[in-house]
mmCIF file of C-alpha atoms in Angstrom:
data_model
loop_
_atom_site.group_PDB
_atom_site.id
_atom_site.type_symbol
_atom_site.label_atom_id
_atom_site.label_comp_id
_atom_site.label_asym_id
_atom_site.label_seq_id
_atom_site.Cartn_x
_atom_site.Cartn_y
_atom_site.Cartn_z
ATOM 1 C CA UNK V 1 1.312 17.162 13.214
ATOM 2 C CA UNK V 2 -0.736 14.240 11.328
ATOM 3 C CA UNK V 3 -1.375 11.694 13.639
ATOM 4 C CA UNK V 4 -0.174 8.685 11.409
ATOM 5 C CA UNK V 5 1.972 5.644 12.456
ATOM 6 C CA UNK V 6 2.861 2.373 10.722
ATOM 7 C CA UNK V 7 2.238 -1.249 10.076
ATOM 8 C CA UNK V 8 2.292 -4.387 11.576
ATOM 9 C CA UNK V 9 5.215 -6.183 11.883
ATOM 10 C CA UNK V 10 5.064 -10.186 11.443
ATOM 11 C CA UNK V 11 4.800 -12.529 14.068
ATOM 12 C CA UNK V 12 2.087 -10.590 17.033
ATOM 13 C CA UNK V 13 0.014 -12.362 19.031
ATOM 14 C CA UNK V 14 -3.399 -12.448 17.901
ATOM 15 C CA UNK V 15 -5.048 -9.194 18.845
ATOM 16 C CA UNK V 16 -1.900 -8.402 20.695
ATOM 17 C CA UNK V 17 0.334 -4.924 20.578
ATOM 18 C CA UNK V 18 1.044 -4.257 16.826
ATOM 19 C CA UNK V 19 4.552 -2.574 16.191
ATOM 20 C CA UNK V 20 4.883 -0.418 13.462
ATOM 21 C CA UNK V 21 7.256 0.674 10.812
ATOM 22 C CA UNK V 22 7.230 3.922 8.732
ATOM 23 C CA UNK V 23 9.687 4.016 5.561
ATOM 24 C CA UNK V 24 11.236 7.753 6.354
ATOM 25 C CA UNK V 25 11.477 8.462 2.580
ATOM 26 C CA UNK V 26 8.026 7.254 1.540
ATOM 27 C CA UNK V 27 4.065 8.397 1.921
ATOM 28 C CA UNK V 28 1.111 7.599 0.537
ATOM 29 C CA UNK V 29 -2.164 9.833 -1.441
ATOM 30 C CA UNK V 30 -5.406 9.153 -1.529
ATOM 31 C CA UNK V 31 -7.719 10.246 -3.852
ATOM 32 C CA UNK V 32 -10.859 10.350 -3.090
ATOM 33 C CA UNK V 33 -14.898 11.641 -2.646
ATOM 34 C CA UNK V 34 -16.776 11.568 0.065
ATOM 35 C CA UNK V 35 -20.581 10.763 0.776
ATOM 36 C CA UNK V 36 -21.739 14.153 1.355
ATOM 37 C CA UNK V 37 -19.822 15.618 -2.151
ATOM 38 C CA UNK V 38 -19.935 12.582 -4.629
ATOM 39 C CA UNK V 39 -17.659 13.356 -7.415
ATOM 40 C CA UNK V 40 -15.484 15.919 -5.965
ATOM 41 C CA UNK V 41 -12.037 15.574 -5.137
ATOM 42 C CA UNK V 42 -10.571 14.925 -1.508
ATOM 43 C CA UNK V 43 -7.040 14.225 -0.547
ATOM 44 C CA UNK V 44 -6.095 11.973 2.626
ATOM 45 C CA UNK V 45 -2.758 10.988 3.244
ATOM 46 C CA UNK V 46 -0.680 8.447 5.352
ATOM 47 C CA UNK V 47 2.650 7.664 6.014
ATOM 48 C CA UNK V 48 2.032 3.917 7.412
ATOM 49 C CA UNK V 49 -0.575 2.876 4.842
ATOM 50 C CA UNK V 50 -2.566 2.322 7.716
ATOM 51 C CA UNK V 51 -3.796 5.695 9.416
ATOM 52 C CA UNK V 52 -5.541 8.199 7.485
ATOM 53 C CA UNK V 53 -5.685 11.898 7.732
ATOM 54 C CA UNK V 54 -8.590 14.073 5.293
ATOM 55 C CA UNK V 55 -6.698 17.006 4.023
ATOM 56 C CA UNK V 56 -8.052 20.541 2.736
ATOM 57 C CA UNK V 57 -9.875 20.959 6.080
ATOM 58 C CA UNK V 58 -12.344 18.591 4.917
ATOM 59 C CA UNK V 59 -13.158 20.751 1.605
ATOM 60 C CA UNK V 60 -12.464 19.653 -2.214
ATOM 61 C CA UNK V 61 -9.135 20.173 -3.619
ATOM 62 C CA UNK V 62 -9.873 20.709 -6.916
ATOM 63 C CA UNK V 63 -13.065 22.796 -7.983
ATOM 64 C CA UNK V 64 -13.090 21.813 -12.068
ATOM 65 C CA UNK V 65 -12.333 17.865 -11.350
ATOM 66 C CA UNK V 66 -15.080 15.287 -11.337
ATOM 67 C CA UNK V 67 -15.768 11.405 -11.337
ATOM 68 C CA UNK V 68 -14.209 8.733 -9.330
ATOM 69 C CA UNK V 69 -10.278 9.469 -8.955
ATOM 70 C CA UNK V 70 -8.189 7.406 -10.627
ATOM 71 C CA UNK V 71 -4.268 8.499 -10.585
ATOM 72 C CA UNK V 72 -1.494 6.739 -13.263
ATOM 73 C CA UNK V 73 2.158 8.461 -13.193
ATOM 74 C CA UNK V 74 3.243 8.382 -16.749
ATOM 75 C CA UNK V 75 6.675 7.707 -18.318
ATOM 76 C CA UNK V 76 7.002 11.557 -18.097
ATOM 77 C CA UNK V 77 6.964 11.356 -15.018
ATOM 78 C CA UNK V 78 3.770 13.619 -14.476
ATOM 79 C CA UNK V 79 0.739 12.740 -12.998
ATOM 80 C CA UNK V 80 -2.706 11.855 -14.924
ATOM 81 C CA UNK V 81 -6.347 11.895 -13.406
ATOM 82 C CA UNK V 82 -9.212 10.496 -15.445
ATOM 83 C CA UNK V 83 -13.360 11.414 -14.765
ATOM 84 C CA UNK V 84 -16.050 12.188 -16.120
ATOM 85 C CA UNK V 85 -19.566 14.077 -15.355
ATOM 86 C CA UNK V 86 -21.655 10.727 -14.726
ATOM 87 C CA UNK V 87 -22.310 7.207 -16.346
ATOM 88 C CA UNK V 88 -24.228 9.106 -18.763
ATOM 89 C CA UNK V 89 -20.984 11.552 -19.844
ATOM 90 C CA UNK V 90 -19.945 10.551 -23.545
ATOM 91 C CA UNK V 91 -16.701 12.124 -22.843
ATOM 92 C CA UNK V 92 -13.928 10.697 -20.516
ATOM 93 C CA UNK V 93 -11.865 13.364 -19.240
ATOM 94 C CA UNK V 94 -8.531 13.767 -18.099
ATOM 95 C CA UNK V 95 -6.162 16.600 -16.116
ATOM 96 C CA UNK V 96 -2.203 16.631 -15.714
ATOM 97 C CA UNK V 97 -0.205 17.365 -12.607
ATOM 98 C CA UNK V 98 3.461 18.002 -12.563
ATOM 99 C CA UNK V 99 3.249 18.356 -8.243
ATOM 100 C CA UNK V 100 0.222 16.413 -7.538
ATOM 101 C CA UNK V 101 -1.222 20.135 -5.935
ATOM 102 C CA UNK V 102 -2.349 22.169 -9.177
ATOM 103 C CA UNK V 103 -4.316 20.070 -12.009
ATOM 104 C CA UNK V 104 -5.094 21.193 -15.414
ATOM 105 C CA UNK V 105 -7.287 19.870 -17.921
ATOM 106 C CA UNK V 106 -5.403 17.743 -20.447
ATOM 107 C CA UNK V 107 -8.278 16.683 -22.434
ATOM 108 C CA UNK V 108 -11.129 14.017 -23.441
ATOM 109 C CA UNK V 109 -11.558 10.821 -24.993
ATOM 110 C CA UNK V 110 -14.840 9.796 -26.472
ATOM 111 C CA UNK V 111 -14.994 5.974 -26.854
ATOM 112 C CA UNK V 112 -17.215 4.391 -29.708
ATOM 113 C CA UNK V 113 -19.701 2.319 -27.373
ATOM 114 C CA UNK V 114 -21.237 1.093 -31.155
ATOM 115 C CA UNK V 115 -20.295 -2.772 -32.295
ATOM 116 C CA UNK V 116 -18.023 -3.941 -29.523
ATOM 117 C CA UNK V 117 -17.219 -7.846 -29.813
ATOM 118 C CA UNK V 118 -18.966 -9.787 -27.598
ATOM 119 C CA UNK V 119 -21.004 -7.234 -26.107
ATOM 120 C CA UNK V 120 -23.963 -6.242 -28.397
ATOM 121 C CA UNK V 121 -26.761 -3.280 -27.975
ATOM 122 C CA UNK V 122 -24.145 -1.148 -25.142
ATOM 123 C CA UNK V 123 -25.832 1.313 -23.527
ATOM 124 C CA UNK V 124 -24.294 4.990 -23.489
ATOM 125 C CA UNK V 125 -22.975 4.449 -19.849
ATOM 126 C CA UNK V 126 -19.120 4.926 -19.136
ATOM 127 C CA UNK V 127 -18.938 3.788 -15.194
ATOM 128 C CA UNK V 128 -15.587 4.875 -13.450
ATOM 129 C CA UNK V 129 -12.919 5.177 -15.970
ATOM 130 C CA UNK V 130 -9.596 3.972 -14.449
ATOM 131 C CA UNK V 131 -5.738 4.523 -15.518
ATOM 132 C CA UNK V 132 -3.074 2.290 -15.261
ATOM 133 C CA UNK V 133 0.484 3.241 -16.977
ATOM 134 C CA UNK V 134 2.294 -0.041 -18.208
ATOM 135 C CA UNK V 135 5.954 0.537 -18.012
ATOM 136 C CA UNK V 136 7.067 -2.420 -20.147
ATOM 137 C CA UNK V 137 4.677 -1.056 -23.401
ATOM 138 C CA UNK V 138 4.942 2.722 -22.381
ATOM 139 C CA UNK V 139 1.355 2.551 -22.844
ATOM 140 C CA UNK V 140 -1.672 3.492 -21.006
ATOM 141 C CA UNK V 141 -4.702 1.317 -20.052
ATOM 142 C CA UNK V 142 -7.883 3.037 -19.898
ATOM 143 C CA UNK V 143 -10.928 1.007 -18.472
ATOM 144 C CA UNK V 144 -14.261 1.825 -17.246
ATOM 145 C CA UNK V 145 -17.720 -0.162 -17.081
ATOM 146 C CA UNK V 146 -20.479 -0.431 -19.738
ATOM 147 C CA UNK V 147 -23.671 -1.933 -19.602
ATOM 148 C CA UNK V 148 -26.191 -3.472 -22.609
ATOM 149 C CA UNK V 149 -29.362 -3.790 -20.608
ATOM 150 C CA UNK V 150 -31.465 -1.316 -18.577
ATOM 151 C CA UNK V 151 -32.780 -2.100 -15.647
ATOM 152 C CA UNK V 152 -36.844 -2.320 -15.024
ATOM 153 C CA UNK V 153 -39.242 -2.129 -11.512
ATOM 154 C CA UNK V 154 -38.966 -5.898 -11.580
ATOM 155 C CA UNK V 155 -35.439 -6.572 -12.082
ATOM 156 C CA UNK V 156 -33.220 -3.760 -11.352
ATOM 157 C CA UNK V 157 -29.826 -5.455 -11.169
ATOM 158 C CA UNK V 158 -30.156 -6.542 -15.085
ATOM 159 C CA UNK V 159 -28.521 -3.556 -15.737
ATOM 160 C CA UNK V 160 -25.482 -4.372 -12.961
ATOM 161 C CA UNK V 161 -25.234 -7.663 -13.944
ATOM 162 C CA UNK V 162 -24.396 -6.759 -17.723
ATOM 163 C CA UNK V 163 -21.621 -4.563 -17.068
ATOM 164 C CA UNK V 164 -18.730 -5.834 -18.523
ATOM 165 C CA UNK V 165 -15.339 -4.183 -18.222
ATOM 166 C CA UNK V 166 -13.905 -2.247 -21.206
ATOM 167 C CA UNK V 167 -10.009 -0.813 -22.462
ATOM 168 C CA UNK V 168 -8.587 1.403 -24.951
ATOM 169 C CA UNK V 169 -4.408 1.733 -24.974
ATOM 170 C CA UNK V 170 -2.885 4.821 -25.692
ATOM 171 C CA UNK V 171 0.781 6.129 -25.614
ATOM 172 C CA UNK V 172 -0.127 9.315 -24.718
ATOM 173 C CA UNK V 173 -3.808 9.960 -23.693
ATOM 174 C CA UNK V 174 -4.540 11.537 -27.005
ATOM 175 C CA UNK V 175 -4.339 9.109 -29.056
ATOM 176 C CA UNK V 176 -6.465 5.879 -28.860
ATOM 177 C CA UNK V 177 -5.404 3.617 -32.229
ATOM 178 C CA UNK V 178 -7.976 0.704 -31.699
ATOM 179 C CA UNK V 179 -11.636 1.146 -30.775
ATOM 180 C CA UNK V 180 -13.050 -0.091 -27.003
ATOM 181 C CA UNK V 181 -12.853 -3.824 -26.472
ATOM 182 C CA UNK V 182 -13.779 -6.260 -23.693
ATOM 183 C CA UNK V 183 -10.710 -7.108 -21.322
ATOM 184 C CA UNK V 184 -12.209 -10.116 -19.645
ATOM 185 C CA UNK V 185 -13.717 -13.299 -21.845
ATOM 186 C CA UNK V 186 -16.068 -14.623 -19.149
ATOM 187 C CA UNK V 187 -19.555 -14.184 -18.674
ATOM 188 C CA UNK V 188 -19.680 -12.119 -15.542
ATOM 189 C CA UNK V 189 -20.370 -8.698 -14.777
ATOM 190 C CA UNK V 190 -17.312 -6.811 -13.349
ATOM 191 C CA UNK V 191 -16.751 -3.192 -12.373
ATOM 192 C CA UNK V 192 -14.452 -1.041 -10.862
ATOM 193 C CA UNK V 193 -11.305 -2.877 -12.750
ATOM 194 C CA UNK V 194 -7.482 -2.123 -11.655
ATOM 195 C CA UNK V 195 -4.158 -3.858 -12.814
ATOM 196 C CA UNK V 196 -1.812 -4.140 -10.597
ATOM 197 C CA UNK V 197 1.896 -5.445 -11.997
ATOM 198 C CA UNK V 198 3.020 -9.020 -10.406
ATOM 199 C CA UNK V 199 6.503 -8.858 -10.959
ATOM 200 C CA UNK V 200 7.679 -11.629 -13.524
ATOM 201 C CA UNK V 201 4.900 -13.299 -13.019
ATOM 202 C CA UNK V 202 2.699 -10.142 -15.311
ATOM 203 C CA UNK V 203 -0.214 -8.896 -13.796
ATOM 204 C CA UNK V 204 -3.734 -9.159 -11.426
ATOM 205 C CA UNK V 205 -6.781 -7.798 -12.359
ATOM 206 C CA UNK V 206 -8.542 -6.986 -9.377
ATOM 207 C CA UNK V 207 -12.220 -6.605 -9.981
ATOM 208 C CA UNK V 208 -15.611 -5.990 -8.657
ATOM 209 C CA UNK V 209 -17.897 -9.110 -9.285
ATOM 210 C CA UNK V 210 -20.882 -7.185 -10.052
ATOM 211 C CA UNK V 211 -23.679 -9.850 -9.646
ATOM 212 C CA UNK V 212 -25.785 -9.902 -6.847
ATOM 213 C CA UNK V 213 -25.310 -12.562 -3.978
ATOM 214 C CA UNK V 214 -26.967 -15.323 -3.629
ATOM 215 C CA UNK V 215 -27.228 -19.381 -3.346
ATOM 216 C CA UNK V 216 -26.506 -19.565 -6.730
ATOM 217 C CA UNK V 217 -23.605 -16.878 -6.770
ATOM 218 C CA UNK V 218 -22.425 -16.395 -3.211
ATOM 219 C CA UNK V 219 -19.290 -14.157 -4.519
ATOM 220 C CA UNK V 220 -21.840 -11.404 -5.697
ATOM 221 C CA UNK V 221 -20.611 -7.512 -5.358
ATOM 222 C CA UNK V 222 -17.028 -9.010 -3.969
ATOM 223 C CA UNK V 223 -13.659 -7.824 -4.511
ATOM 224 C CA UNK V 224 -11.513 -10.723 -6.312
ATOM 225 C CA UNK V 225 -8.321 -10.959 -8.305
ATOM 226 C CA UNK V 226 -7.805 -12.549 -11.540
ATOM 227 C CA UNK V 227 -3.977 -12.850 -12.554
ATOM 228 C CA UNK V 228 -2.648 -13.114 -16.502
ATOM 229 C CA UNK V 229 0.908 -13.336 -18.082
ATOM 230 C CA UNK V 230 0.186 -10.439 -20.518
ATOM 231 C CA UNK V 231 -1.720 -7.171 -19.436
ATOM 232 C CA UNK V 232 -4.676 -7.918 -21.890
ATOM 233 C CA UNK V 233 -4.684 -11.603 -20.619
ATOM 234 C CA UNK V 234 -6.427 -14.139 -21.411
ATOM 235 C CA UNK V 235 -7.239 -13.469 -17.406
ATOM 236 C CA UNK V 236 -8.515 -17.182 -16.213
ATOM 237 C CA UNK V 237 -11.747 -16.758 -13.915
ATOM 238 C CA UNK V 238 -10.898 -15.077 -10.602
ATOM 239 C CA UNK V 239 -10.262 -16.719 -7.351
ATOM 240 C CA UNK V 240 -12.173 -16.586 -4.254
ATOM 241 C CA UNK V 241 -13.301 -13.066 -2.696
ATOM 242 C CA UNK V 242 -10.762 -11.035 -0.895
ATOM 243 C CA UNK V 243 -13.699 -9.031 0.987
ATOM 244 C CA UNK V 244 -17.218 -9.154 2.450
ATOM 245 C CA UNK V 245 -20.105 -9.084 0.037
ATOM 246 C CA UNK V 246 -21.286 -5.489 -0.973
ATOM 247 C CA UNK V 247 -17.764 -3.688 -1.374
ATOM 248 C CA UNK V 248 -16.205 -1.976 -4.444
ATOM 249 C CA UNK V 249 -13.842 0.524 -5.724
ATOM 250 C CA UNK V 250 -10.599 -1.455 -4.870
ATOM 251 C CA UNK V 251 -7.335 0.324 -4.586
ATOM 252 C CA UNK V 252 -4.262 -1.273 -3.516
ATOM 253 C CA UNK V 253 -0.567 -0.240 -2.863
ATOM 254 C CA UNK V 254 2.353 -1.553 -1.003
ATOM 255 C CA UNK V 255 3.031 -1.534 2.572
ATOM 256 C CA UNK V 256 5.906 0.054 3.632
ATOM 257 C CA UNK V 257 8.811 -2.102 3.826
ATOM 258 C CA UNK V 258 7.523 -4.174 0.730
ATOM 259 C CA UNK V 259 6.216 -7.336 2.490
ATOM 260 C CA UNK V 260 2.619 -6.707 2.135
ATOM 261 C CA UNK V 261 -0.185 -5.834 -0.435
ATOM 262 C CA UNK V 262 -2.671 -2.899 1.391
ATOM 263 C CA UNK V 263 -6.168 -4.198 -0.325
ATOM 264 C CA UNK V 264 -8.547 -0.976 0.238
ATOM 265 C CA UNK V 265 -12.798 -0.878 -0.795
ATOM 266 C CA UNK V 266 -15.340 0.549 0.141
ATOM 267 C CA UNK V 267 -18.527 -0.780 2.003
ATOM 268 C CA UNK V 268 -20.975 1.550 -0.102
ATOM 269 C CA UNK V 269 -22.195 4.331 -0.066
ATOM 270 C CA UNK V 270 -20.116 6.026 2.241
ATOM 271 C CA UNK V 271 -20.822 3.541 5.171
ATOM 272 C CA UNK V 272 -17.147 2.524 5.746
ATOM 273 C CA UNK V 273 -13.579 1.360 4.235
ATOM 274 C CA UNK V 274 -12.456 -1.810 4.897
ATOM 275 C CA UNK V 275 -8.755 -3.390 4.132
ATOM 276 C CA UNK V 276 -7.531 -7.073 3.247
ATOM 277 C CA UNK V 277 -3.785 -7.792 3.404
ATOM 278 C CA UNK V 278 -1.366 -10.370 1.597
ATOM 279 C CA UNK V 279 2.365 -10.911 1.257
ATOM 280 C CA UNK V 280 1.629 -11.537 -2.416
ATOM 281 C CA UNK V 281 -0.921 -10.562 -4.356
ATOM 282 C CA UNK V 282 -1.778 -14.934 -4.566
ATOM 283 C CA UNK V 283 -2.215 -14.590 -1.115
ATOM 284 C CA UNK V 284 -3.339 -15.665 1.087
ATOM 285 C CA UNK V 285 -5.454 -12.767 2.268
ATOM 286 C CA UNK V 286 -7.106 -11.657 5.445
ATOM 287 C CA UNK V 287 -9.575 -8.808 6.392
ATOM 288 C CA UNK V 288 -7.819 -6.737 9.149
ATOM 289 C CA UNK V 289 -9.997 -5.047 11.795
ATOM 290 C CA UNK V 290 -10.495 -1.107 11.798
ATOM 291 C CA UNK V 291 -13.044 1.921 11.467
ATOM 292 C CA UNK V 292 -14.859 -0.599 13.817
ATOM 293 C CA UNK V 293 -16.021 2.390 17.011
ATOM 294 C CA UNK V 294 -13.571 0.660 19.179
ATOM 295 C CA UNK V 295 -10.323 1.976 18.817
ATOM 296 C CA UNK V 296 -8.233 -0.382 20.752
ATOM 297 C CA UNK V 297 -9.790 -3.050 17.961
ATOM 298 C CA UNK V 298 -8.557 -0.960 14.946
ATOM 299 C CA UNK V 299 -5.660 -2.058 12.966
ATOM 300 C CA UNK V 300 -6.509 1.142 10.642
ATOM 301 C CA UNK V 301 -8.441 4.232 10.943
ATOM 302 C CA UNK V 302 -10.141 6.302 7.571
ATOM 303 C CA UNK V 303 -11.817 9.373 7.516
ATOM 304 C CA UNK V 304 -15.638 8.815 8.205
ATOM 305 C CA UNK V 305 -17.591 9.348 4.972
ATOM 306 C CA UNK V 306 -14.709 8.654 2.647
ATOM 307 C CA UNK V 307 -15.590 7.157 -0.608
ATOM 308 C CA UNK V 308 -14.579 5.389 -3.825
ATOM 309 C CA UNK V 309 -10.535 6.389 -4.161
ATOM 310 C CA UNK V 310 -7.397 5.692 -5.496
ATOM 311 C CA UNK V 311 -4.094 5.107 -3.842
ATOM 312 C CA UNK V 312 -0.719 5.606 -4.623
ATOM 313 C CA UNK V 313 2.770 5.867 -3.194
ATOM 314 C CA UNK V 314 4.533 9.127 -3.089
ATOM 315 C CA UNK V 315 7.681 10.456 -1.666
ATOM 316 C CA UNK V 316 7.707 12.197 1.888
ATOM 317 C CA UNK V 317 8.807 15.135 -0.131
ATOM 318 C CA UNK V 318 5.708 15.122 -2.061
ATOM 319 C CA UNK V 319 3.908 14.461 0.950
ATOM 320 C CA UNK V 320 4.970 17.359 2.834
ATOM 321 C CA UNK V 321 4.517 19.267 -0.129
ATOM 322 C CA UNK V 322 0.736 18.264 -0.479
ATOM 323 C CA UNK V 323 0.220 18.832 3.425
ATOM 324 C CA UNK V 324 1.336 22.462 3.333
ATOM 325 C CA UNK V 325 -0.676 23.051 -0.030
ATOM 326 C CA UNK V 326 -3.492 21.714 1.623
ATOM 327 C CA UNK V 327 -3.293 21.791 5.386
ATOM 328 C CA UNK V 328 -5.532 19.215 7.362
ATOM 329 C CA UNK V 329 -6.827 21.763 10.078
#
């Protein structure tokens, strides 16, 4: 038996008894690596959102998959999973999964890094390609990172701060009609890029902002959210950070019950997981306490070591599907 419960409730005391819901019908995956295997691919599960459990007795679940798991259910219904070898990898790869449990290799894209607007002299670096499916242009969105400067001995983080964040759209994931552009006008570096859909309001980028703290830039290597009308924007600047300085690989997903956004990232590398919650994805948001060594402080718990993921609903039959594939102990 998993030992996962549910979420908070409205109205506790501060750092009072939380009570907890569970939505009988509903799970949730996670995606992930870990600091000891970077690039493989774990599986933890919940049924909360809240409490984690590493699956696979700790081992990989996939031996041909690598990258940094990114998960898009397409208007097949199947299940898509983009990677690649490294930032130096011309080739984004993807596999297929009808069950979520056996993945095959679909294919690869290889984007034209040559003559993109606005962002001369790219260097042959794909960072963390990401999927999003958009329902309302049966299209997917493909991003990922790309750089135009290296860095040197006596400024390293020239090369962060030039990443910008790049798309392709396809229909089907083998065929890309336009060539790479940027997705984001402003002159900021940004990683680790997911949509999320805002209702009828369109959708929020949330992004990594990918310069490094200081006086001068004090939202450095936070998590924020940008929100558009359309899914290629324009996306005005984004708003304040939803997380500490030095986090990344955002994920997000739903709470059960619907009446609150789950904000996961990472404190890199491998150091911890931290969460910010919202009842929209406007806000307002507020870091919730967990993985902190005191348990009666923890409003969550993650696996120790678990690193850059991707979340996503599923249903509890998938879940208990995935559980016997790939049995925690």
């Amino acid at each position: 038996m998993l030992a996962v419960l549910a979420t908070p409730a409205a109205a506790q005391a501060p750092g009072g008894p939380v009570t907890l819901r569970v939505d009988p019908t509903r799970a949730y995956l996670l995606a992930h690596m870990t600091k000891e295997h970077y690039g493989e691919l774990y599986y933890s599960v919940s049924i909360d959102g809240f409490h984690w459990t590493r699956l696979n007795r700790g081992n990989p679940v996939s031996a041909d998959y690598h990258g940094h798991a990114s998960i898009a259910q397409g208007g097949d219904g199947r299940y898509y999973l983009v990677g690649n070898k490294g930032d130096d990898d011309p080739l984004i790869r993807f596999w297929v999964s009808d069950d979520l449990i056996r993945w095959t290799s679909f294919g690869t894209y290889r984007p034209d890094l040559k003559n993109i607007p606005d962002h001369p002299h790219t260097l042959q670096r794909i960072g963390a390609p990401k999927l999003f499916y958009d329902a309302q242009s049966h299209q997917f969105l493909l991003t990922w990172h790309t750089p135009n400067l290296d860095g040197s001995a006596q400024d390293p983080e020239r090369y962060w701060g030039s990443q910008r964040t790049l798309y392709v759209r396809s229909p089907d994931l083998k065929t890309f009609a336009a060539p790479p552009r940027r997705l984001f006008d402003w002159n900021m570096a940004t990683i680790d890029t997911i949509i999320q859909p805002n209702g009828r309001a369109g959708y929020c980028a949330v992004v990594k902002d990918e310069r490094y703290p200081s006086y001068d830039w004090p939202t450095g290597k936070t998590i924020r959210t940008s929100c558009a009308k359309s899914l290629l924007g324009p996306y005005p600047l984004p708003g304040p950070p939803l997380s500490p300085n030095f986090r990344e690989a955002p994920t997000i997903v739903r709470a059960p019950g619907g009446t609150d956004w789950l904000l996961y990232y990472e404190q890199y590398a491998g150091t911890s997981y931290g969460l910010s919650m919202a009842p929209t994805l406007e806000g307002p948001w507020y870091q919730v306490s967990g993985n902190s060594g005191v348990p009666e402080w923890n409003r969550y718990e993650m696996p120790t070591g678990t690193r850059h993921g991707s979340m996503i609903s599923i249903a509890r039959r998938q879940y208990d599907a995935i559980v016997a594939a790939f049995p925690a102990r």
